[in-house]
Short mmCIF file of C-alpha atoms in Angstrom, two decimals:
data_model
loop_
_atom_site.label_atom_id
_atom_site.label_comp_id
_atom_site.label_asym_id
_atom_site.label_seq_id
_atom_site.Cartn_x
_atom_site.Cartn_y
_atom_site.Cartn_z
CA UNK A 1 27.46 -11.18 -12.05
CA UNK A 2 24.57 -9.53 -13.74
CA UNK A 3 22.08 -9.89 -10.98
CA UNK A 4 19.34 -8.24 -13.29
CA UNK A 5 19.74 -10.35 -16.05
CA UNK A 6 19.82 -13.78 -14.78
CA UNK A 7 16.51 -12.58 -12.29
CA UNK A 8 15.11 -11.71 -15.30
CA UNK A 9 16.10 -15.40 -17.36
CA UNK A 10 14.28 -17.06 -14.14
CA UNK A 11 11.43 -15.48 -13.49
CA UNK A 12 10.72 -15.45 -17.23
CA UNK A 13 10.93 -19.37 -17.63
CA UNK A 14 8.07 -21.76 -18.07
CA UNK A 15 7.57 -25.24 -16.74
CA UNK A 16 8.98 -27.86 -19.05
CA UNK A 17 9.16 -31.58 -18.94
CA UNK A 18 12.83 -31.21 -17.29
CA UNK A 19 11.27 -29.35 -14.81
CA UNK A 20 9.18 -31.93 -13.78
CA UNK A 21 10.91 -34.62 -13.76
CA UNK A 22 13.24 -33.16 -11.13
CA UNK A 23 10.46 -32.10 -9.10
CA UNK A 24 9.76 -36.13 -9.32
CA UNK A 25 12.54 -36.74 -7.76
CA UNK A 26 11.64 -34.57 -5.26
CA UNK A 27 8.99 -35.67 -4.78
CA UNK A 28 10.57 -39.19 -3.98
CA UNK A 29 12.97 -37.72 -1.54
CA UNK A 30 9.94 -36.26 0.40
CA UNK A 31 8.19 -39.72 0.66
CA UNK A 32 10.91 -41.36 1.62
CA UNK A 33 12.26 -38.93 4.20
CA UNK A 34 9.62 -37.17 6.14
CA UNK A 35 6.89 -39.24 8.27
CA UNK A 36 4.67 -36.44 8.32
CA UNK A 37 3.30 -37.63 4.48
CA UNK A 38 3.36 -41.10 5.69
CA UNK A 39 -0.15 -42.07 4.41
CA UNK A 40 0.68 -40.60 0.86
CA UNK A 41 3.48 -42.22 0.66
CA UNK A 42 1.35 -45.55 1.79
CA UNK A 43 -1.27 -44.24 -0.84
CA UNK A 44 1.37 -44.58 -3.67
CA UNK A 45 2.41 -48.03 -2.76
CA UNK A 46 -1.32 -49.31 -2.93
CA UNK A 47 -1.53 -46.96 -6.39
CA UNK A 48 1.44 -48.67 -7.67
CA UNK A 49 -0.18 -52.18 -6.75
CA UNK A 50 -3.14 -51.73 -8.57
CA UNK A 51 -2.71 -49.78 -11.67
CA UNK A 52 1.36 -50.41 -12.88
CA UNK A 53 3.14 -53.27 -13.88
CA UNK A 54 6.17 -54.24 -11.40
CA UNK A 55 9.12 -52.45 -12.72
CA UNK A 56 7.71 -49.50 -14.32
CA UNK A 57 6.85 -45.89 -13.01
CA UNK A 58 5.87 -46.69 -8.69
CA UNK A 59 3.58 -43.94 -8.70
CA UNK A 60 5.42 -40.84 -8.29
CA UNK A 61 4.22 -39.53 -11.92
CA UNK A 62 0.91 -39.98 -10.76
CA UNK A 63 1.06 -38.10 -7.83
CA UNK A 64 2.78 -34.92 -9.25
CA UNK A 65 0.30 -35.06 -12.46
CA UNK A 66 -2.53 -34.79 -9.95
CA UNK A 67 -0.73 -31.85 -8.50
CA UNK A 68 -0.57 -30.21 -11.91
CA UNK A 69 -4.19 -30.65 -13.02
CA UNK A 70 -2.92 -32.84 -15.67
CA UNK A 71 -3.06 -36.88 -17.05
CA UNK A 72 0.41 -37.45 -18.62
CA UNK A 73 4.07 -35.44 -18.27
CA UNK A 74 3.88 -34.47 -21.34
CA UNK A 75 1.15 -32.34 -21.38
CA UNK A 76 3.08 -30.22 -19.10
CA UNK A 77 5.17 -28.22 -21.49
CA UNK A 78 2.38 -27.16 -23.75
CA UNK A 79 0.79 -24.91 -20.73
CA UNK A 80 3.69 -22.76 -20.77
CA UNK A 81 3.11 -22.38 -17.10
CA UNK A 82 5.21 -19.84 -15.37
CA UNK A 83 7.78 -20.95 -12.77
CA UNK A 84 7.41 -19.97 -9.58
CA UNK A 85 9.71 -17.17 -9.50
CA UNK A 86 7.58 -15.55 -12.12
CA UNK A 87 5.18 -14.97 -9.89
CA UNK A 88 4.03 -12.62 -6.38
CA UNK A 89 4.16 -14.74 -2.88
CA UNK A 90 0.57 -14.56 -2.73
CA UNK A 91 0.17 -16.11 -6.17
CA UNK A 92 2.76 -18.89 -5.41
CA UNK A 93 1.04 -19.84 -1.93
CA UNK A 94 -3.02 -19.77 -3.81
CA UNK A 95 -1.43 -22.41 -6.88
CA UNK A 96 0.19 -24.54 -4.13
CA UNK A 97 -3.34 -24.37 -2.11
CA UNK A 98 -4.59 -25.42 -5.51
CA UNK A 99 -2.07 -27.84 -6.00
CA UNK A 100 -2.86 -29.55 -2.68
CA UNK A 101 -6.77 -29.94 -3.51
CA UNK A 102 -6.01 -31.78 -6.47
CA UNK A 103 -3.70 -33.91 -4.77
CA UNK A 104 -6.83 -34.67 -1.91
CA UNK A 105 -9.29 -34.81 -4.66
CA UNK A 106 -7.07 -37.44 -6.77
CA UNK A 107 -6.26 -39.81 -3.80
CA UNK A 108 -9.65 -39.67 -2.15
CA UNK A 109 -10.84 -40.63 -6.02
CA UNK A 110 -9.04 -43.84 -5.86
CA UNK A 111 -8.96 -44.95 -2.36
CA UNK A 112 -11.95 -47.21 -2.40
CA UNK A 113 -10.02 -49.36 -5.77
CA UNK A 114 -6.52 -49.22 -3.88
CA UNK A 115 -8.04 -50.13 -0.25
CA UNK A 116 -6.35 -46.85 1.08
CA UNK A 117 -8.30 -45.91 4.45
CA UNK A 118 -7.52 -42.01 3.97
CA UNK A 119 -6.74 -40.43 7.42
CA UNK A 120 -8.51 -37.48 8.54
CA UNK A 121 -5.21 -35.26 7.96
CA UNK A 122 -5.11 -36.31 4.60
CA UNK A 123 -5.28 -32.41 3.22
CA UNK A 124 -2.72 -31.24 5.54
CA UNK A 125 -0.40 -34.30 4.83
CA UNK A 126 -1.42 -33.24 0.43
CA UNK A 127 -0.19 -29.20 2.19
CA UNK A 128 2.53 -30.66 3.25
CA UNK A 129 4.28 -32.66 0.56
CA UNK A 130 3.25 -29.94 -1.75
CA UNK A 131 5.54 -26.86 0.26
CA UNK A 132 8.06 -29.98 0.13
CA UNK A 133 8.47 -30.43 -3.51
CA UNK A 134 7.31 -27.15 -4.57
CA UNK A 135 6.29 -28.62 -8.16
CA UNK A 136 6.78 -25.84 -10.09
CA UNK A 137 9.68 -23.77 -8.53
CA UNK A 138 13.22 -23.92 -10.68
CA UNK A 139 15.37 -23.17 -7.11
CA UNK A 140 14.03 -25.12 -4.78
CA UNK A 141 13.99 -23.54 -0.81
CA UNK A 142 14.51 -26.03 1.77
CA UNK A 143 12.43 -24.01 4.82
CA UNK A 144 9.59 -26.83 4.68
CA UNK A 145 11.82 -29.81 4.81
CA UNK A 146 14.11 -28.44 7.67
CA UNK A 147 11.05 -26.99 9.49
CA UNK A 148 9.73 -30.99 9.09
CA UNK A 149 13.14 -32.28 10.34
CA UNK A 150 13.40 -30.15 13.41
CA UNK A 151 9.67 -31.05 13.85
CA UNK A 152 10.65 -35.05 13.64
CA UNK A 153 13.56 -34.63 15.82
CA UNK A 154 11.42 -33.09 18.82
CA UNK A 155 8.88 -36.08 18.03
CA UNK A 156 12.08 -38.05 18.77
CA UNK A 157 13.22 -36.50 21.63
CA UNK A 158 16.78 -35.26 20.15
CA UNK A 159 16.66 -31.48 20.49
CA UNK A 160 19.34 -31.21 22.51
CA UNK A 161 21.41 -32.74 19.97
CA UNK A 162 20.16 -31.05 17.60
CA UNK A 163 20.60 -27.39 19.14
CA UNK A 164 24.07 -28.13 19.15
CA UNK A 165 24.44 -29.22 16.10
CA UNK A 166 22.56 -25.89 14.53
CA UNK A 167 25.02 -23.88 17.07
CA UNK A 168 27.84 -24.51 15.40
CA UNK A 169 26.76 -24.87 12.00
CA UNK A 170 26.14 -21.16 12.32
CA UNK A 171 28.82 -19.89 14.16
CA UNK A 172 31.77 -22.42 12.98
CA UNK A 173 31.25 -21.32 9.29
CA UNK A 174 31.44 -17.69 7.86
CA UNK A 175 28.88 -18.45 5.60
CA UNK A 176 26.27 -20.79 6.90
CA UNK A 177 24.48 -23.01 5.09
CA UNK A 178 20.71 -22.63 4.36
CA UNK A 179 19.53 -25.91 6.39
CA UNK A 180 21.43 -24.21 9.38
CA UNK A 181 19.76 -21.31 9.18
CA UNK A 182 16.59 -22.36 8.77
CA UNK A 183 16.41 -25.24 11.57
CA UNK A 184 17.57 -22.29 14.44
CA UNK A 185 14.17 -20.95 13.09
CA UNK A 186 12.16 -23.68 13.51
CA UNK A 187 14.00 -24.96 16.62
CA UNK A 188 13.00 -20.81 18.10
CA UNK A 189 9.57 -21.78 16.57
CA UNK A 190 8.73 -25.76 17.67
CA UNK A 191 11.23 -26.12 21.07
CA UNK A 192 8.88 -26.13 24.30
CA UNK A 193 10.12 -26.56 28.23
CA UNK A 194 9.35 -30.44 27.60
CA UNK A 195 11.13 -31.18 24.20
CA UNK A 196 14.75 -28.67 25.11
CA UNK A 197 16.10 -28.36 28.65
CA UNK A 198 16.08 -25.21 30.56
CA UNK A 199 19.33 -24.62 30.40
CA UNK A 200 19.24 -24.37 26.58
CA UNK A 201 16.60 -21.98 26.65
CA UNK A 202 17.70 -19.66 28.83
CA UNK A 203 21.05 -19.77 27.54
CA UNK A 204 23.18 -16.74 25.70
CA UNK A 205 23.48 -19.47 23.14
CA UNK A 206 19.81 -19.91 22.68
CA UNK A 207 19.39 -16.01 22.07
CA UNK A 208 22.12 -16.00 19.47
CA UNK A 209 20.35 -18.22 17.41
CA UNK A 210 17.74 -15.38 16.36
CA UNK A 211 20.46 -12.92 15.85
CA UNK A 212 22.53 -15.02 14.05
CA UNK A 213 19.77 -15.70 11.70
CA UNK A 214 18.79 -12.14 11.44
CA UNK A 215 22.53 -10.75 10.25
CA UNK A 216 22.97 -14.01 7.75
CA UNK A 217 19.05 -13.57 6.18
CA UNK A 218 19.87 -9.69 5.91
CA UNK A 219 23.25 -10.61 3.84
CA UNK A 220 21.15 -12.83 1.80
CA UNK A 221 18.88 -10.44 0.86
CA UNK A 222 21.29 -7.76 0.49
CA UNK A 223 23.29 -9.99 -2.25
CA UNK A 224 21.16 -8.85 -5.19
CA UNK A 225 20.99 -12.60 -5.97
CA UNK A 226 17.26 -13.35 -6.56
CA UNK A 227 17.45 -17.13 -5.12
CA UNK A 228 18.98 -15.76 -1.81
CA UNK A 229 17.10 -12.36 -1.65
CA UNK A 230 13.84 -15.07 -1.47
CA UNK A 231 16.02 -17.37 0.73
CA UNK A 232 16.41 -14.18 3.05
CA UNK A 233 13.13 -13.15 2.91
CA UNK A 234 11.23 -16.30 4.14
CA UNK A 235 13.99 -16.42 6.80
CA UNK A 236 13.28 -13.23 8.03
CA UNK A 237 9.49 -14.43 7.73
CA UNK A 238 10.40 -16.90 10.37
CA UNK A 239 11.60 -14.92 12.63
CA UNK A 240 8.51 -12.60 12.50
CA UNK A 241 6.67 -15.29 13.68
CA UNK A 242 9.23 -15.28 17.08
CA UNK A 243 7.45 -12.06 17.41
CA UNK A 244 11.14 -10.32 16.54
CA UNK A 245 9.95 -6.37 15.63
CA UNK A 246 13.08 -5.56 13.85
CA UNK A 247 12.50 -8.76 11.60
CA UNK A 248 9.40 -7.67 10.83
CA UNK A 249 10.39 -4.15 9.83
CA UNK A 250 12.95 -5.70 7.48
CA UNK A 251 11.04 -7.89 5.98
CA UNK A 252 8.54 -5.25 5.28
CA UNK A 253 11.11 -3.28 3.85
CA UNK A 254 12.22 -6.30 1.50
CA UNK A 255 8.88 -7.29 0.34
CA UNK A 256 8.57 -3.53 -0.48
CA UNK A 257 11.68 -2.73 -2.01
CA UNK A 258 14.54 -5.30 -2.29
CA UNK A 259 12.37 -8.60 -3.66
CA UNK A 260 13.03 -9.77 -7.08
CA UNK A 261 10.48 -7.67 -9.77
CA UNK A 262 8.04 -10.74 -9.91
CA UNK A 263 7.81 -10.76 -6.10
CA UNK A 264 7.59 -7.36 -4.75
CA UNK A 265 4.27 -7.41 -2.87
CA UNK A 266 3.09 -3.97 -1.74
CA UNK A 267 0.53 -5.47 -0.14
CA UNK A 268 1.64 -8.01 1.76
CA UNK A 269 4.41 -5.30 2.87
CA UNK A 270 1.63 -3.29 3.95
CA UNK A 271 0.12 -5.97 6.24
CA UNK A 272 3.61 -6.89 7.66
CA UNK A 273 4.30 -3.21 8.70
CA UNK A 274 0.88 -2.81 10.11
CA UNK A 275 1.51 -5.80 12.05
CA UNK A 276 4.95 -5.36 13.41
CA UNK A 277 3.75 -1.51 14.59
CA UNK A 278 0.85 -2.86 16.56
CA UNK A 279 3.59 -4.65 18.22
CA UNK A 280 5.91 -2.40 18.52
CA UNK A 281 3.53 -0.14 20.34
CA UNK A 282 2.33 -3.18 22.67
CA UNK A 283 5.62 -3.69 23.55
CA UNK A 284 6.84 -0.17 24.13
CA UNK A 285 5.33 0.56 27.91
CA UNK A 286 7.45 -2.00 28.88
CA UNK A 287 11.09 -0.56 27.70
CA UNK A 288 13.31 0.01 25.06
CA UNK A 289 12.25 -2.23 22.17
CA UNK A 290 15.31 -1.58 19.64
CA UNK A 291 19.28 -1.68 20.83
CA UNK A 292 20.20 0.92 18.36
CA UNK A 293 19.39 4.22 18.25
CA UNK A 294 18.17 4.37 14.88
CA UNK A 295 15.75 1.47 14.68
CA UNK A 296 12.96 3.18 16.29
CA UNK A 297 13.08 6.53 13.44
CA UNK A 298 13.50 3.61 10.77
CA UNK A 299 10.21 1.87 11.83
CA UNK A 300 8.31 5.03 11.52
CA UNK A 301 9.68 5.76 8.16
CA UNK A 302 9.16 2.44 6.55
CA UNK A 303 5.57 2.44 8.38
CA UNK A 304 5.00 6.15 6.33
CA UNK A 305 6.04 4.36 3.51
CA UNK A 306 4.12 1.30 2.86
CA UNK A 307 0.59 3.04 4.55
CA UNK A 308 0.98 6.01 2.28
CA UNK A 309 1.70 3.76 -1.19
CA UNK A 310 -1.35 1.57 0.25
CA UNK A 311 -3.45 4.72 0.38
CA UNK A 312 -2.36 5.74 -3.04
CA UNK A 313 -3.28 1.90 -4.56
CA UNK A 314 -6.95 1.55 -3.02
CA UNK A 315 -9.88 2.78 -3.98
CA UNK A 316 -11.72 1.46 -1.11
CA UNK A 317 -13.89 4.32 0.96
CA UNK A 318 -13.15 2.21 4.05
CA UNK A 319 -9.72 1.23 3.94
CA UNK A 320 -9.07 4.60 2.39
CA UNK A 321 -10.51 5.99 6.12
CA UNK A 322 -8.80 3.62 7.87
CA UNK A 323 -5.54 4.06 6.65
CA UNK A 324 -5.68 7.68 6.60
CA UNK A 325 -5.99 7.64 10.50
CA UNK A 326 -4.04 5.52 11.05
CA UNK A 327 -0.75 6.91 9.13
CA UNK A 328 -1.85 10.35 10.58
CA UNK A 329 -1.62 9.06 14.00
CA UNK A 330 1.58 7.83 13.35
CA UNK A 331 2.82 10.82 12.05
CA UNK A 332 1.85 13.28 14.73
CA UNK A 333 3.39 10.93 17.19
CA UNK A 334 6.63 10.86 15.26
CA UNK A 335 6.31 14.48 14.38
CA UNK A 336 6.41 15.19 18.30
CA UNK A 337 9.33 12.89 18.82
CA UNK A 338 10.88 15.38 16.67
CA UNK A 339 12.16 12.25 14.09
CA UNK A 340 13.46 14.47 11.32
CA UNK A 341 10.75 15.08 8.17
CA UNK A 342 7.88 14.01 9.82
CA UNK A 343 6.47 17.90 11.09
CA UNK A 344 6.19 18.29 7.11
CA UNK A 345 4.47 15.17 6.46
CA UNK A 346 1.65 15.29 8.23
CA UNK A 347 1.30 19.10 7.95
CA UNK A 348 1.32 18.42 3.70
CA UNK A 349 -1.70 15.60 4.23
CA UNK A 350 -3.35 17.55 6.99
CA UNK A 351 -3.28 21.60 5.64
CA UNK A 352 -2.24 21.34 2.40
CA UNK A 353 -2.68 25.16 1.55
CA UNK A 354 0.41 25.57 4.47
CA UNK A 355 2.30 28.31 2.39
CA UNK A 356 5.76 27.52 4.08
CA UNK A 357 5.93 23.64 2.77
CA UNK A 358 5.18 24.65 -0.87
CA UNK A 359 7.59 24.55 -3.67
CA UNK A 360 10.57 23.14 -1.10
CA UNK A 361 10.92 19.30 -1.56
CA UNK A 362 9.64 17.52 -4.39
CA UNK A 363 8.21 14.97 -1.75
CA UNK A 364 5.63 17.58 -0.59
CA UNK A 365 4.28 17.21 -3.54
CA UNK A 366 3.31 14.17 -3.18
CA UNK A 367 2.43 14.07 -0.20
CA UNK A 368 -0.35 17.39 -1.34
CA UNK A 369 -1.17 14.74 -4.10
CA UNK A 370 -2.69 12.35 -1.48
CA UNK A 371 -4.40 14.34 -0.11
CA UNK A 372 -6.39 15.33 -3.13
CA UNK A 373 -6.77 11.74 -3.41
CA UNK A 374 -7.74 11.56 0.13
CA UNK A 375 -10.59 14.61 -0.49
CA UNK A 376 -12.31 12.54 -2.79
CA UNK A 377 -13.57 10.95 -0.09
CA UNK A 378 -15.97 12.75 2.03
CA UNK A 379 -15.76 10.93 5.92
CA UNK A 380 -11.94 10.91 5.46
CA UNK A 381 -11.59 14.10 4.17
CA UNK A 382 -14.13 15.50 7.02
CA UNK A 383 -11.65 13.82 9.46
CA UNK A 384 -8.55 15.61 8.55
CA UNK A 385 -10.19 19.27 8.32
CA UNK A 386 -11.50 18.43 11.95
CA UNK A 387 -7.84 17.12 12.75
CA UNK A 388 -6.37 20.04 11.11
CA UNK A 389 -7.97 22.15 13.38
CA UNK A 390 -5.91 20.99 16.54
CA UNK A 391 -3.75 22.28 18.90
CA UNK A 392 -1.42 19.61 17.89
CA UNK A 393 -1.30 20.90 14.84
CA UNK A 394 -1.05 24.35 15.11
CA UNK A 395 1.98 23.65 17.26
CA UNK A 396 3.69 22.30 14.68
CA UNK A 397 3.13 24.86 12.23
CA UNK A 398 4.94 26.87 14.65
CA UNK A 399 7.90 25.19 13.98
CA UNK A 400 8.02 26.56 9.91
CA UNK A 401 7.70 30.37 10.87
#
């Protein structure tokens, strides 16, 4: 398969009238299936009441054409919007935020004509159906709609059943399907000492879920298949939210590196890593965070990483300063755990004219590179002379003679 290729066909294509219409039908499915857009669903009944004729369109046109910022499917096409795989997370989550307004605005427009009594939740219920449908996405990801299901099911009291039901849907097949994978998530995420019995959740069981989830979202992403690399990466988002440190590292590492073109997002990598670290060290006085012996050097490096690319794309004095110290801190630290490559990192950022890491790894270079980009800016650049200056450093100078 020629993973490159066909990532490139999809996150080249624009929204056309085929397009839509299946996201209609979508859309449909949604209404009919999930309570928690009840009231839109109510909302297109009294729509369809007062405006159509009985036996032509119910609606469900009008409702995604709102979404879209447009009157009539047809109009569609002739934007030559780009799907959603053409564009960065961030971009995909501000158009469905967009997306979701219009679908408020619209409703609330014709409530007092339809005699629709819009409920106070009526923008979360527009946030909702919106993730469900996902109007302009080719491959649709089914994280909202099993999230909602899991969600329903605890409102119904059948998480028990349920649990089981994930269990072996990821253990009795070798490859699991998506909705299994991503209800363990949200059953980690929504299941409480009232909705799942103790027993459950202090079960062996119960902590396989989350590393079950973990090994299938890494194969996903590890595929080269641009549909599952995303399907990987928002499961690995979910597990981030457990709190998981080694999910979080990954999925830095993925938004960073292993995303499809369109989606690589440096810096939403860089706020991932920042956040799992701060964890990481939170948790640390308390034991051994990783099981393998690796995982600790790994965070470290990816954390080096993303900081030092985030350094090298602002041009903003103060996150400039406060990125600086911060991947400086980091480095001594790991530079005095003696994790391999880190003496010569910070040693290249802190005293670049150090005669003994010049002209020996290419990445010195570019590490003496940010720091001229880090001397253009006086208060940072005052900082690392005075750091420079330290016994801490010194000592690891010693190391190179």
């Amino acid at each position: 398969m020629n993973t490159t290729s066909n990532s490139k066909a999809l996150s080249s294509q624009t929204v056309d009238r085929k397009l839509a219409r299946e996201a209609t039908e979508r859309l449909k499915s949604a209404l009919k299936n999930f309570p928690c857009v009840s009231a839109i669903e109510s909302f297109r009944q009294a729509f369809h009441d007062t405006y159509h004729v009985q036996g032509q369109q119910s609606g469900y046109t009008d409702l995604l054409t709102a979404m879209l910022g447009v009157e009539r499917l047809d109009e569609v096409t002739p934007l030559a919007l780009v799907v959603d795989e053409g564009l960065s997370w961030n971009l995909v989550r501000d158009r469905r935020k967009v997306q979701a307004d219009r679908l408020d605005v619209f409703i609330k427009r014709h409530a007092v004509e339809t005699g629709f009594l819009a409920p106070d939740n009526l923008l979360v219920q527009c946030q909702y159906l919106v993730e469900l449908v996902q109007p302009l996405t080719i491959a649709e990801d089914k994280y909202a709609a099993n999230f909602h299901y899991i969600d329903q099911a605890k409102s119904e009291g059948r998480l028990a059943e349920v649990f089981r039901d994930v269990y072996e849907g990821l253990f009795a097949n070798e490859v699991p399907e998506q909705k299994f994978v991503y209800q363990a998530i949200a059953l980690r995420l929504l299941a409480d000492e009232e909705s799942l019995p103790a027993s459950i959740r202090t079960s062996g069981a119960w902590e396989m879920l989350v590393l079950e989830v973990g090994i299938v979202a890494t194969r996903w992403i590890n595929s080269e298949e641009p549909v599952k690399t995303w399907r990987g990466i928002m499961a690995l988002s979910g597990i981030h939210q457990l709190g998981e440190i080694y999910a979080g590292h990954q999925l830095a590492q993925s938004l960073f590196f292993k995303a499809d073109a369109p989606r690589i997002d440096k810096q939403l990598a860089l706020e991932v890593i920042e956040l799992t670290f701060e964890q990481y060290l939170q948790r640390r006085p308390y034991g051994p965070v990783f099981s393998s012996e690796g995982s600790e050097p790994e965070l470290y490096r990816c954390y080096n990483t993303i900081v030092g690319e985030g350094i090298r794309n602002s041009d903003e004095p103060a996150e400039i300063d406060r990125l600086t110290r911060n991947l400086v801190t980091v480095q001594l630290e790991a530079a005095e755990k003696r994790i391999e490559g880190f003496a010569a990192c910070v040693l290249c950022i802190l005293t670049p004219d150090f005669t003994p890491l010049h002209g020996v790894d290419p990445e010195n270079e570019r590490l003496h590179a940010l720091r001229r980009k880090i001397s253009l800016f006086p208060k940072t650049e005052a900082w690392c002379q005075e750091q420079a200056k330290s016994p801490r450093v010194k000592s690891l100078q010693s190391r190179f003679y």
